[in-house]
XYZ file of C-alpha atoms in Angstrom:
552
model
C 3.102 15.895 -25.552
C 1.142 16.390 -22.338
C -1.829 13.962 -22.075
C -4.197 16.863 -21.352
C -3.173 18.497 -24.645
C -3.741 15.213 -26.498
C -7.229 14.886 -25.021
C -7.964 18.543 -25.850
C -6.932 18.027 -29.480
C -9.161 14.948 -29.699
C -12.278 16.752 -28.465
C -15.132 16.495 -31.007
C -15.924 19.643 -32.960
C -19.114 21.524 -32.087
C -21.990 20.436 -34.336
C -23.561 23.372 -36.232
C -26.825 21.553 -36.924
C -27.455 19.090 -34.084
C -29.796 16.158 -34.447
C -32.965 15.807 -32.403
C -31.224 13.424 -29.956
C -28.293 15.812 -29.497
C -30.471 18.919 -29.058
C -31.201 20.370 -25.638
C -34.683 20.688 -24.163
C -34.750 24.402 -24.913
C -33.822 23.824 -28.559
C -36.529 21.174 -28.917
C -39.132 23.514 -27.409
C -38.133 26.260 -29.864
C -38.342 23.873 -32.832
C -41.843 22.717 -31.845
C -43.014 26.353 -31.499
C -41.664 27.121 -34.964
C -43.426 24.033 -36.293
C -46.741 25.317 -34.939
C -46.322 28.612 -36.824
C -45.180 26.926 -40.056
C -48.088 24.463 -40.009
C -50.523 27.349 -39.505
C -49.169 29.096 -42.611
C -49.149 25.934 -44.710
C -52.704 25.015 -43.705
C -54.111 28.390 -44.876
C -54.518 27.083 -48.437
C -53.014 30.227 -49.940
C -49.578 31.491 -50.837
C -47.109 32.023 -48.048
C -47.171 35.814 -48.553
C -50.958 35.989 -48.266
C -50.966 33.630 -45.303
C -48.303 35.755 -43.580
C -50.344 38.986 -44.104
C -53.483 37.381 -42.659
C -51.365 35.938 -39.810
C -50.158 39.426 -38.821
C -53.692 40.836 -39.036
C -55.044 38.124 -36.757
C -52.238 38.789 -34.278
C -53.047 42.492 -34.163
C -56.762 41.806 -33.654
C -56.141 38.952 -31.204
C -57.901 36.347 -33.331
C -55.316 33.554 -32.927
C -55.573 30.239 -31.155
C -53.966 29.760 -27.710
C -51.457 27.296 -29.187
C -50.354 29.805 -31.796
C -50.146 32.557 -29.198
C -47.959 30.343 -26.966
C -45.719 29.567 -29.940
C -45.162 33.279 -30.540
C -44.211 33.698 -26.877
C -41.754 30.781 -27.101
C -39.930 32.150 -30.160
C -39.813 35.500 -28.317
C -41.027 37.681 -31.213
C -43.111 37.721 -34.381
C -40.886 36.366 -37.130
C -40.248 38.435 -40.221
C -41.272 37.428 -43.738
C -37.755 36.235 -44.618
C -37.490 34.213 -41.415
C -40.832 32.517 -42.074
C -39.773 31.620 -45.609
C -36.544 30.076 -44.227
C -38.529 28.080 -41.657
C -40.906 26.779 -44.268
C -38.022 25.790 -46.534
C -36.152 24.013 -43.715
C -39.310 22.243 -42.551
C -40.033 20.928 -46.030
C -36.423 19.724 -46.388
C -35.662 18.154 -42.978
C -38.903 18.147 -41.065
C -38.865 19.020 -37.368
C -35.050 18.713 -37.094
C -34.700 21.456 -39.709
C -36.360 23.914 -37.297
C -33.804 23.346 -34.509
C -31.888 26.555 -33.760
C -28.385 26.351 -35.190
C -25.226 28.137 -34.054
C -24.962 31.545 -35.670
C -22.034 33.888 -35.847
C -18.289 33.383 -36.087
C -16.707 30.487 -34.223
C -14.623 31.302 -31.201
C -10.896 31.333 -31.937
C -8.542 29.639 -29.497
C -5.889 31.845 -27.887
C -2.303 31.242 -28.932
C -1.402 30.308 -25.358
C -4.065 27.577 -24.986
C -1.691 24.620 -25.365
C 0.881 25.994 -22.933
C -1.851 26.892 -20.451
C -3.065 23.284 -20.480
C 0.470 22.026 -19.862
C 1.030 24.404 -16.951
C -2.409 23.980 -15.379
C -2.692 20.175 -15.496
C 0.251 19.421 -13.229
C 0.290 17.241 -10.075
C 1.098 20.343 -8.007
C -2.343 21.839 -8.919
C -1.179 25.382 -9.756
C -3.665 28.257 -9.553
C -4.861 30.392 -12.466
C -2.597 33.222 -11.323
C 0.459 30.940 -11.316
C -0.364 29.709 -14.831
C -0.764 33.293 -16.025
C 2.609 34.228 -14.505
C 4.302 31.292 -16.246
C 2.724 32.291 -19.564
C 3.851 35.899 -19.126
C 7.388 34.678 -18.473
C 7.313 33.046 -21.912
C 6.148 36.241 -23.597
C 2.364 35.683 -23.804
C -0.006 38.544 -23.028
C -2.585 36.939 -20.777
C -4.281 37.568 -17.442
C -5.472 35.165 -14.751
C -9.179 35.749 -15.508
C -8.590 34.765 -19.146
C -7.009 31.483 -18.077
C -9.913 30.851 -15.701
C -12.521 31.413 -18.443
C -10.635 29.209 -20.882
C -10.329 26.318 -18.406
C -13.970 26.782 -17.384
C -15.108 26.293 -20.983
C -13.487 22.844 -21.189
C -15.072 19.488 -20.259
C -14.943 18.255 -16.659
C -11.989 15.955 -17.334
C -9.896 18.993 -18.342
C -11.221 21.269 -15.597
C -9.979 22.058 -12.081
C -10.683 18.490 -10.899
C -8.938 16.697 -13.739
C -7.119 13.380 -13.178
C -3.854 15.103 -14.121
C -4.191 17.449 -11.125
C -5.721 15.255 -8.416
C -4.396 11.873 -9.564
C -6.022 9.124 -11.603
C -6.890 6.955 -8.560
C -8.608 9.740 -6.607
C -10.383 10.976 -9.745
C -11.691 7.475 -10.399
C -12.976 7.077 -6.839
C -14.575 10.537 -6.676
C -15.904 11.331 -10.147
C -16.037 8.325 -12.479
C -18.852 5.829 -12.809
C -18.725 2.528 -10.935
C -20.338 -0.884 -11.136
C -23.117 -2.019 -8.841
C -22.388 -5.594 -7.783
C -24.910 -8.050 -6.396
C -24.143 -11.105 -4.262
C -27.643 -12.594 -4.268
C -26.597 -15.435 -6.591
C -23.673 -16.594 -4.381
C -24.408 -19.309 -1.789
C -23.377 -18.550 1.769
C -20.038 -20.164 2.565
C -18.923 -20.315 -1.072
C -16.789 -17.141 -1.192
C -14.847 -15.586 1.675
C -13.316 -12.128 1.689
C -10.170 -11.722 3.837
C -8.089 -8.713 4.754
C -5.953 -7.225 7.518
C -6.531 -3.983 9.408
C -4.319 -2.169 11.908
C -6.458 -1.245 14.891
C -7.055 2.446 15.519
C -6.728 1.832 19.260
C -3.586 1.635 21.368
C -3.614 -1.488 23.540
C -1.190 -2.714 26.169
C 1.251 -5.132 24.572
C 0.771 -8.619 25.974
C 4.484 -8.908 26.829
C 5.985 -5.457 27.310
C 2.856 -3.583 28.399
C 3.743 -0.625 26.150
C 1.145 1.049 23.873
C 0.802 -0.998 20.707
C -1.568 -1.202 17.728
C -2.390 -4.800 16.857
C -3.307 -6.191 13.440
C -6.793 -7.679 12.986
C -7.119 -10.349 10.284
C -10.778 -11.093 9.510
C -12.569 -13.445 7.110
C -16.041 -12.399 5.931
C -18.627 -14.404 4.026
C -19.488 -12.379 0.926
C -23.156 -13.399 0.691
C -24.216 -12.929 4.308
C -21.480 -10.448 5.426
C -20.924 -12.701 8.458
C -17.471 -12.720 10.073
C -16.645 -16.427 10.040
C -13.208 -16.142 11.720
C -10.672 -13.589 12.903
C -7.182 -13.452 14.389
C -5.262 -10.792 16.312
C -1.508 -10.562 15.698
C 1.346 -8.093 15.939
C 1.542 -7.649 12.150
C -0.058 -8.985 8.982
C 1.603 -12.319 8.310
C 0.993 -15.774 6.932
C 0.475 -17.306 10.372
C -2.470 -14.996 11.128
C -4.111 -15.870 7.811
C -3.540 -19.578 8.398
C -4.988 -19.413 11.916
C -8.108 -17.577 10.739
C -8.642 -19.951 7.813
C -8.217 -23.129 9.863
C -10.452 -21.688 12.604
C -13.279 -21.192 10.109
C -12.876 -24.766 8.840
C -12.949 -26.264 12.337
C -15.784 -24.031 13.583
C -18.278 -24.785 10.802
C -16.840 -28.088 9.490
C -16.895 -26.399 6.112
C -14.312 -25.810 3.386
C -14.707 -22.603 1.394
C -14.405 -22.821 -2.401
C -13.035 -19.364 -3.272
C -10.981 -16.887 -1.255
C -10.946 -13.194 -2.263
C -7.883 -11.414 -0.818
C -5.358 -8.727 -1.696
C -1.717 -9.122 -2.693
C -0.310 -8.793 0.819
C 2.450 -10.988 2.197
C 0.030 -12.758 4.508
C -2.028 -14.076 1.596
C 0.349 -14.441 -1.362
C 3.362 -15.995 0.369
C 4.713 -19.290 -0.950
C 3.418 -21.154 2.094
C -0.125 -20.131 1.140
C -0.020 -19.725 -2.645
C 2.585 -22.251 -3.855
C 1.150 -24.145 -6.804
C 1.782 -27.669 -5.505
C 2.296 -27.533 -1.734
C 0.631 -24.254 -0.738
C -2.258 -24.211 1.723
C -4.696 -23.147 -1.005
C -3.627 -26.070 -3.200
C -3.845 -28.594 -0.337
C -7.343 -27.447 0.643
C -8.485 -27.034 -2.979
C -9.292 -23.339 -2.451
C -9.183 -21.032 -5.456
C -7.649 -17.671 -4.451
C -8.792 -14.452 -6.143
C -6.312 -11.607 -5.751
C -7.727 -8.085 -5.871
C -6.371 -5.415 -8.175
C -3.758 -3.358 -6.265
C -5.196 -0.053 -5.091
C -8.805 -1.097 -5.761
C -9.906 -1.451 -2.145
C -13.463 -0.375 -2.944
C -14.171 -3.777 -4.445
C -13.647 -5.595 -1.111
C -16.761 -5.737 1.057
C -14.747 -6.189 4.240
C -13.379 -2.632 4.003
C -16.795 -1.307 5.039
C -16.822 -3.744 7.969
C -13.533 -2.352 9.306
C -14.887 1.192 9.041
C -18.093 0.217 10.842
C -16.149 -1.725 13.482
C -13.898 1.205 14.404
C -16.929 3.491 14.821
C -18.630 0.987 17.149
C -15.621 -0.515 18.964
C -12.559 1.697 18.595
C -14.239 4.942 19.624
C -15.335 3.412 22.923
C -11.730 3.505 24.180
C -9.817 6.575 25.318
C -6.771 5.563 23.275
C -8.591 5.782 19.923
C -6.409 7.410 17.229
C -8.263 6.700 13.989
C -9.947 8.849 11.377
C -10.193 12.610 11.813
C -7.270 12.523 14.271
C -3.995 14.194 13.275
C -0.461 13.263 14.323
C -0.387 15.818 17.132
C -3.400 14.149 18.759
C -1.713 10.739 18.538
C 1.354 12.156 20.261
C -0.901 13.620 22.944
C -2.557 10.228 23.487
C 0.802 8.495 23.934
C 1.997 11.236 26.270
C -1.091 11.019 28.481
C -0.849 7.216 28.530
C 2.709 7.508 29.806
C 1.615 10.038 32.427
C -1.283 7.822 33.520
C -3.979 10.306 32.499
C -5.491 7.855 29.989
C -6.377 4.251 30.673
C -4.453 1.868 28.428
C -6.840 -1.023 27.696
C -5.627 -4.588 27.627
C -6.064 -7.034 24.781
C -8.687 -8.915 26.795
C -10.781 -5.741 27.209
C -10.713 -5.057 23.481
C -11.569 -8.681 22.616
C -14.572 -8.606 24.961
C -15.860 -5.404 23.347
C -15.222 -6.804 19.857
C -17.137 -10.026 20.561
C -20.057 -7.983 21.865
C -19.996 -5.929 18.669
C -19.896 -9.065 16.475
C -23.039 -10.399 18.127
C -24.839 -7.123 17.408
C -23.380 -6.932 13.887
C -24.546 -10.413 12.889
C -28.078 -9.705 14.119
C -28.384 -6.330 12.366
C -30.198 -5.860 9.001
C -28.494 -7.150 5.870
C -27.494 -4.314 3.468
C -28.986 -6.000 0.377
C -31.740 -8.347 1.524
C -34.322 -6.274 3.348
C -36.151 -7.760 6.307
C -33.339 -10.201 7.135
C -30.290 -10.083 9.352
C -26.828 -11.246 8.392
C -27.194 -14.334 10.570
C -30.532 -15.222 8.945
C -29.036 -14.945 5.460
C -26.196 -17.235 6.563
C -28.544 -19.821 8.078
C -30.927 -19.852 5.090
C -28.331 -19.947 2.297
C -25.434 -21.868 3.842
C -24.343 -24.796 1.660
C -21.948 -26.970 3.654
C -18.938 -28.598 2.006
C -17.309 -30.912 4.532
C -13.518 -31.042 4.273
C -11.542 -34.300 4.105
C -9.296 -35.386 6.959
C -6.797 -32.565 7.451
C -3.758 -32.627 9.711
C -3.941 -28.985 10.736
C -0.776 -29.189 12.852
C 1.365 -30.024 9.813
C -0.628 -28.130 7.200
C 2.214 -25.759 6.168
C 4.612 -27.452 3.757
C 7.752 -26.585 1.846
C 10.279 -28.297 -0.407
C 13.579 -29.416 1.149
C 16.672 -31.270 -0.058
C 18.408 -34.145 1.736
C 22.163 -33.763 2.279
C 24.272 -36.276 4.232
C 21.192 -37.768 5.849
C 20.078 -34.384 7.176
C 17.547 -31.696 6.309
C 18.010 -27.989 6.974
C 14.703 -26.188 7.629
C 14.233 -22.767 9.245
C 17.791 -22.823 10.684
C 17.095 -26.222 12.251
C 18.587 -29.617 11.423
C 16.416 -32.740 11.222
C 17.424 -36.359 10.766
C 15.890 -39.840 10.743
C 16.917 -43.439 10.274
C 17.634 -44.353 6.654
C 17.240 -40.712 5.608
C 20.656 -40.931 3.948
C 19.060 -43.210 1.345
C 17.424 -40.059 -0.091
C 20.617 -37.983 -0.325
C 20.387 -35.446 -3.143
C 16.620 -35.890 -3.547
C 13.968 -33.209 -3.072
C 11.180 -33.971 -0.613
C 8.189 -32.155 0.835
C 8.392 -31.300 4.539
C 5.251 -30.668 6.571
C 6.008 -28.622 9.679
C 4.125 -27.274 12.668
C 4.108 -23.584 13.565
C 3.903 -24.364 17.289
C 6.229 -27.381 17.709
C 9.582 -27.771 15.954
C 10.524 -31.158 17.411
C 9.417 -33.180 14.352
C 8.584 -32.755 10.662
C 6.758 -35.069 8.270
C 8.529 -35.896 5.029
C 6.525 -36.674 1.902
C 7.407 -37.610 -1.634
C 6.685 -35.088 -4.372
C 3.559 -37.111 -5.147
C 2.259 -36.499 -1.600
C 2.868 -39.940 -0.065
C 4.151 -39.937 3.524
C 7.689 -41.336 3.843
C 8.838 -40.904 7.426
C 8.991 -38.551 10.388
C 12.249 -36.689 11.004
C 13.275 -35.451 14.435
C 15.170 -32.364 15.493
C 18.863 -33.165 15.739
C 20.453 -32.244 19.087
C 23.986 -30.936 19.353
C 26.673 -32.257 21.690
C 28.301 -29.468 23.758
C 31.793 -28.687 22.468
C 32.979 -27.726 25.965
C 31.457 -28.317 29.411
C 28.576 -26.023 30.264
C 30.336 -24.987 33.500
C 33.137 -23.406 31.466
C 30.606 -21.675 29.281
C 28.922 -20.160 32.311
C 32.320 -19.156 33.690
C 33.203 -17.410 30.453
C 29.839 -15.619 30.442
C 30.458 -14.327 33.987
C 33.921 -13.114 33.044
C 32.578 -11.387 29.971
C 29.935 -9.641 32.074
C 32.586 -8.392 34.506
C 34.767 -7.064 31.687
C 31.790 -5.288 30.143
C 30.931 -3.615 33.445
C 34.581 -2.640 33.901
C 34.679 -1.013 30.463
C 31.464 0.855 31.192
C 32.866 2.109 34.502
C 36.026 3.309 32.744
C 33.948 5.071 30.130
C 31.886 6.700 32.880
C 34.978 8.171 34.588
C 36.263 9.406 31.241
C 32.994 11.229 30.494
C 32.913 12.787 33.975
C 36.505 13.946 33.610
C 35.765 15.580 30.273
C 32.709 17.338 31.685
C 34.452 18.636 34.882
C 34.900 22.435 34.911
C 38.005 22.321 37.173
C 40.016 20.669 34.414
C 39.701 23.580 32.013
C 43.201 24.625 30.910
C 44.074 28.355 31.076
C 46.208 29.016 27.979
C 47.593 32.331 29.318
C 48.919 30.736 32.501
C 50.567 27.959 30.514
C 52.342 30.467 28.268
C 53.453 32.512 31.308
C 54.972 29.476 32.957
C 56.709 28.537 29.745
C 58.265 32.022 29.479
C 59.813 31.854 33.001
C 61.421 28.531 32.375
C 64.951 28.877 30.973
C 67.132 26.327 29.279
C 68.271 23.520 31.477
C 71.983 23.686 32.473
C 73.917 20.461 32.149
C 76.922 20.049 34.476
C 79.902 18.325 32.784
C 81.306 15.827 35.145
C 84.875 14.572 34.923
C 84.983 12.031 32.235
C 86.115 8.602 33.074
C 89.447 7.812 31.370
C 89.356 5.194 28.690
C 91.978 3.229 26.795
C 92.216 2.643 23.127
C 92.346 -1.021 22.204
C 91.764 -3.282 19.283
C 89.773 -6.445 19.709
C 91.905 -8.149 17.135
C 94.728 -8.110 19.651
C 92.880 -10.686 21.681
C 92.341 -13.168 18.833
C 93.948 -16.602 19.297
C 95.189 -18.262 16.159
C 94.536 -22.035 16.161
C 97.532 -24.314 15.665
C 97.699 -25.974 12.295
C 97.718 -29.811 12.649
C 100.546 -31.685 10.978
C 99.759 -33.433 7.755
C 99.332 -37.178 8.066
C 100.962 -39.661 5.762
C 99.477 -42.914 4.565
C 102.355 -44.711 6.093
C 101.144 -43.599 9.490
C 98.252 -46.009 9.097
C 100.292 -48.868 7.675
C 101.024 -51.894 9.861
C 104.680 -52.955 9.970
C 106.317 -56.064 11.185
C 107.625 -54.222 14.196
C 104.090 -53.318 15.201
C 103.068 -56.887 15.040
């Protein structure tokens, strides 16, 4: 069953006699006006009939109090005798709540197409009332679009045109549902950092190729003061950018953060950062807090990125951020290629960003009035000095020793006596900038030795390698030249074959005449006539080998 139908079936029934808390302001005003009239009749000291007659006489002569006159205006007319008796009875039974106006008349019946209309209307494609009416008519229901519109309009907001089933649960939550107001006043400055990555909305010249490129900004923000404690600019969100920003903040302030609030991206949740035993968080004793996927509103740094692009990104001609469609981005790239727009360098953007950070840190804090972000940081910063950290070999991973060697990142490392640990698992600390050495530790963390990158002996002389490379280059150029001539020959118009001419030439050509020359005479012979039969040797007797007296 469609979830909208389930929610519709679970709607509470309309209360015929609402309580005072459930009643509207208009209903409460009507009940109090009725109470004024009932109390006037009960305070007359006579029967209700006699009090009602005198009440009507006083109304006709205008001898009623202003409060009673206002009550008559509120109830809209002078009540009849039967109505007054009902009011008095209800007042004596239930007090003021008994005088609340109740629903009168027959309850509204639901149309027989209500369930199907809910199923058609609450679809992700957001169909119109006319489309729903057409679908209902196709199933045999007699209904018009205005009837569907009135029916949907009578439902609660969650089943209306902006229901979560039409616009999506995430967008409905962000646009229409209640949210929590969070305060950071109880958090010391430097205790909790918020980190995230953001692709710049500005095309910059790539530092190597010079082509238009959008870099990735990784920033760390202190949650209490909103101060940007460190940032890194990279080609994409990765673990190295996060590591650089985190180590920069530690070195800059000689402070180790306690908690780190990040999302589930690869740059923050990779094994190098989040591994339970050897990850960077575990080594630095930092507790990571991973945000709920899709709940970007809970990260304070999202507002910083928005503010930064308005103050920094829009100062450049190559801005392509919010409110810019794909056609405008294509136009920007086209004009950059034509030289009509200046393509800023990374250094120009960094200079503008640093200028913005100085202004941002000295601007008013969003929560603590009368103070800037820098003042909140200075007044509430609680320093936690880190222990001795070898930042160069901070990344670590588990490796296994085989034949006195270690394979790490497609590199082979070896050391003296490393073969003594064959088959064992060790922890290797490596540098992201230098691959010449790695530090090997036991699983308990104790340093064992330093392994060096193993060099390979050339299998053949380098001169022959260079010779083979030159030959390969020549053969490649030769193949390209051959391919070029082939393409030109195929594209040449003079080589188009005329089929009619070919057929005409074929028709004029007769069968070839073969002149029979005088045959050379030949003789019949049999090769067996030339066989030579070998002579059979005479049989030898044993006496031929015997030695006689004459022979002696």
